[in-house]
């Protein structure tokens, strides 16, 4: 996938969005459409209207796995079960955290639907 301000962002995976965070400005990403599949991750630090959509990425083997994620904002996110798989669509809201050079991307106006775990749950880099 080509990561550029003009590419079709609905084709991007969570790993592509992780890369976009370091290659696009907040202004270039703002309002871009998102369509990703990942598992739900929530902990007690998140407000009730947020969760992370997550996929593990591999370069070589399970020992080198890392997580790729996007923060998702939606009403009643706390009702989602951790580790359940979902498809999330919406648009990117890009923000700058104070003291951080990289923007924070989150999916706003999120629509979430349950899906089956992919046959291969990993993304490869």
mmCIF file of C-alpha atoms in Angstrom:
data_model
loop_
_atom_site.group_PDB
_atom_site.id
_atom_site.type_symbol
_atom_site.label_atom_id
_atom_site.label_comp_id
_atom_site.label_asym_id
_atom_site.label_seq_id
_atom_site.Cartn_x
_atom_site.Cartn_y
_atom_site.Cartn_z
ATOM 1 C CA UNK A 1 0.000 0.000 0.000
ATOM 2 C CA UNK A 2 1.259 3.484 -0.837
ATOM 3 C CA UNK A 3 1.078 5.880 2.091
ATOM 4 C CA UNK A 4 0.487 9.353 0.691
ATOM 5 C CA UNK A 5 -2.096 12.094 1.211
ATOM 6 C CA UNK A 6 -3.739 11.121 -2.098
ATOM 7 C CA UNK A 7 -3.948 7.327 -1.691
ATOM 8 C CA UNK A 8 -7.189 5.455 -0.886
ATOM 9 C CA UNK A 9 -7.073 5.308 2.894
ATOM 10 C CA UNK A 10 -9.979 2.837 3.061
ATOM 11 C CA UNK A 11 -7.494 0.236 1.809
ATOM 12 C CA UNK A 12 -5.068 0.858 4.674
ATOM 13 C CA UNK A 13 -4.615 -1.594 7.535
ATOM 14 C CA UNK A 14 -3.867 -0.646 11.127
ATOM 15 C CA UNK A 15 -0.168 -1.159 10.327
ATOM 16 C CA UNK A 16 -0.465 1.313 7.448
ATOM 17 C CA UNK A 17 -2.078 3.854 9.780
ATOM 18 C CA UNK A 18 0.810 3.366 12.245
ATOM 19 C CA UNK A 19 3.231 4.184 9.445
ATOM 20 C CA UNK A 20 1.084 7.138 8.325
ATOM 21 C CA UNK A 21 1.443 8.646 11.780
ATOM 22 C CA UNK A 22 5.148 9.201 11.096
ATOM 23 C CA UNK A 23 4.840 10.051 7.400
ATOM 24 C CA UNK A 24 1.765 12.336 7.191
ATOM 25 C CA UNK A 25 1.027 15.567 8.966
ATOM 26 C CA UNK A 26 -2.069 15.952 11.112
ATOM 27 C CA UNK A 27 -3.513 18.207 8.421
ATOM 28 C CA UNK A 28 -2.934 15.612 5.676
ATOM 29 C CA UNK A 29 -4.668 12.871 7.692
ATOM 30 C CA UNK A 30 -7.554 14.916 9.090
ATOM 31 C CA UNK A 31 -10.936 13.699 7.804
ATOM 32 C CA UNK A 32 -9.556 10.753 5.803
ATOM 33 C CA UNK A 33 -11.893 7.738 5.674
ATOM 34 C CA UNK A 34 -10.969 4.601 7.637
ATOM 35 C CA UNK A 35 -12.059 0.962 7.233
ATOM 36 C CA UNK A 36 -10.048 -1.415 9.431
ATOM 37 C CA UNK A 37 -10.404 -4.754 11.205
ATOM 38 C CA UNK A 38 -8.900 -5.364 14.619
ATOM 39 C CA UNK A 39 -9.594 -6.694 18.060
ATOM 40 C CA UNK A 40 -10.955 -4.585 20.907
ATOM 41 C CA UNK A 41 -8.640 -3.459 23.672
ATOM 42 C CA UNK A 42 -9.891 -1.409 26.620
ATOM 43 C CA UNK A 43 -8.492 -0.759 30.054
ATOM 44 C CA UNK A 44 -9.601 1.309 33.019
ATOM 45 C CA UNK A 45 -7.664 4.385 31.840
ATOM 46 C CA UNK A 46 -9.964 4.923 28.845
ATOM 47 C CA UNK A 47 -13.240 6.810 29.065
ATOM 48 C CA UNK A 48 -16.437 4.830 28.412
ATOM 49 C CA UNK A 49 -16.627 6.118 24.830
ATOM 50 C CA UNK A 50 -13.176 4.893 23.688
ATOM 51 C CA UNK A 51 -11.317 1.684 22.832
ATOM 52 C CA UNK A 52 -8.364 0.671 20.708
ATOM 53 C CA UNK A 53 -8.712 -1.366 17.521
ATOM 54 C CA UNK A 54 -5.538 -3.477 17.491
ATOM 55 C CA UNK A 55 -3.673 -5.928 15.260
ATOM 56 C CA UNK A 56 -0.317 -7.532 15.913
ATOM 57 C CA UNK A 57 2.297 -7.075 13.210
ATOM 58 C CA UNK A 58 5.129 -9.447 12.386
ATOM 59 C CA UNK A 59 8.359 -8.902 10.502
ATOM 60 C CA UNK A 60 9.796 -12.385 10.883
ATOM 61 C CA UNK A 61 8.241 -14.427 13.681
ATOM 62 C CA UNK A 62 6.004 -14.172 16.741
ATOM 63 C CA UNK A 63 8.984 -13.137 18.873
ATOM 64 C CA UNK A 64 9.203 -9.809 16.997
ATOM 65 C CA UNK A 65 5.516 -8.957 17.073
ATOM 66 C CA UNK A 66 4.387 -5.435 17.840
ATOM 67 C CA UNK A 67 0.949 -3.875 18.044
ATOM 68 C CA UNK A 68 -0.601 -1.493 15.540
ATOM 69 C CA UNK A 69 -3.656 0.370 16.777
ATOM 70 C CA UNK A 70 -6.011 3.276 16.387
ATOM 71 C CA UNK A 71 -8.028 4.868 19.149
ATOM 72 C CA UNK A 72 -11.769 4.665 18.420
ATOM 73 C CA UNK A 73 -14.407 6.983 19.825
ATOM 74 C CA UNK A 74 -18.016 5.793 19.899
ATOM 75 C CA UNK A 75 -20.904 5.858 22.363
ATOM 76 C CA UNK A 76 -20.908 2.955 24.814
ATOM 77 C CA UNK A 77 -17.498 1.600 23.797
ATOM 78 C CA UNK A 78 -17.236 0.153 27.317
ATOM 79 C CA UNK A 79 -19.859 -2.445 26.347
ATOM 80 C CA UNK A 80 -17.474 -4.047 23.837
ATOM 81 C CA UNK A 81 -15.716 -7.159 25.053
ATOM 82 C CA UNK A 82 -11.914 -7.133 25.066
ATOM 83 C CA UNK A 83 -10.377 -9.373 22.382
ATOM 84 C CA UNK A 84 -13.565 -9.435 20.294
ATOM 85 C CA UNK A 85 -12.958 -8.716 16.605
ATOM 86 C CA UNK A 86 -14.582 -5.719 14.946
ATOM 87 C CA UNK A 87 -14.661 -3.810 11.694
ATOM 88 C CA UNK A 88 -14.429 -0.077 12.294
ATOM 89 C CA UNK A 89 -15.303 2.588 9.762
ATOM 90 C CA UNK A 90 -15.253 6.327 10.234
ATOM 91 C CA UNK A 91 -12.954 9.274 9.674
ATOM 92 C CA UNK A 92 -9.605 10.260 11.121
ATOM 93 C CA UNK A 93 -9.454 12.983 13.695
ATOM 94 C CA UNK A 94 -5.841 14.087 13.994
ATOM 95 C CA UNK A 95 -4.607 15.887 17.073
ATOM 96 C CA UNK A 96 -1.258 17.004 18.362
ATOM 97 C CA UNK A 97 -0.372 16.033 21.900
ATOM 98 C CA UNK A 98 1.501 18.696 23.795
ATOM 99 C CA UNK A 99 5.211 17.988 23.643
ATOM 100 C CA UNK A 100 4.838 15.212 21.028
ATOM 101 C CA UNK A 101 6.132 15.695 17.493
ATOM 102 C CA UNK A 102 3.836 13.010 16.075
ATOM 103 C CA UNK A 103 0.092 13.468 15.684
ATOM 104 C CA UNK A 104 -2.423 11.260 17.451
ATOM 105 C CA UNK A 105 -4.882 9.659 15.036
ATOM 106 C CA UNK A 106 -8.276 8.495 16.278
ATOM 107 C CA UNK A 107 -11.339 7.248 14.466
ATOM 108 C CA UNK A 108 -14.218 9.651 14.971
ATOM 109 C CA UNK A 109 -17.835 9.080 13.926
ATOM 110 C CA UNK A 110 -17.037 5.368 14.247
ATOM 111 C CA UNK A 111 -19.361 2.644 13.085
ATOM 112 C CA UNK A 112 -18.427 -0.701 14.656
ATOM 113 C CA UNK A 113 -19.644 -4.138 13.663
ATOM 114 C CA UNK A 114 -18.574 -7.532 15.013
ATOM 115 C CA UNK A 115 -16.619 -9.781 12.644
ATOM 116 C CA UNK A 116 -14.964 -13.182 12.847
ATOM 117 C CA UNK A 117 -11.274 -13.309 13.643
ATOM 118 C CA UNK A 118 -9.360 -13.290 10.340
ATOM 119 C CA UNK A 119 -7.818 -16.629 9.296
ATOM 120 C CA UNK A 120 -4.470 -14.948 9.783
ATOM 121 C CA UNK A 121 -4.828 -12.411 12.583
ATOM 122 C CA UNK A 122 -1.358 -10.941 12.012
ATOM 123 C CA UNK A 123 -0.353 -8.150 9.654
ATOM 124 C CA UNK A 124 3.050 -8.508 7.990
ATOM 125 C CA UNK A 125 5.598 -5.779 7.473
#
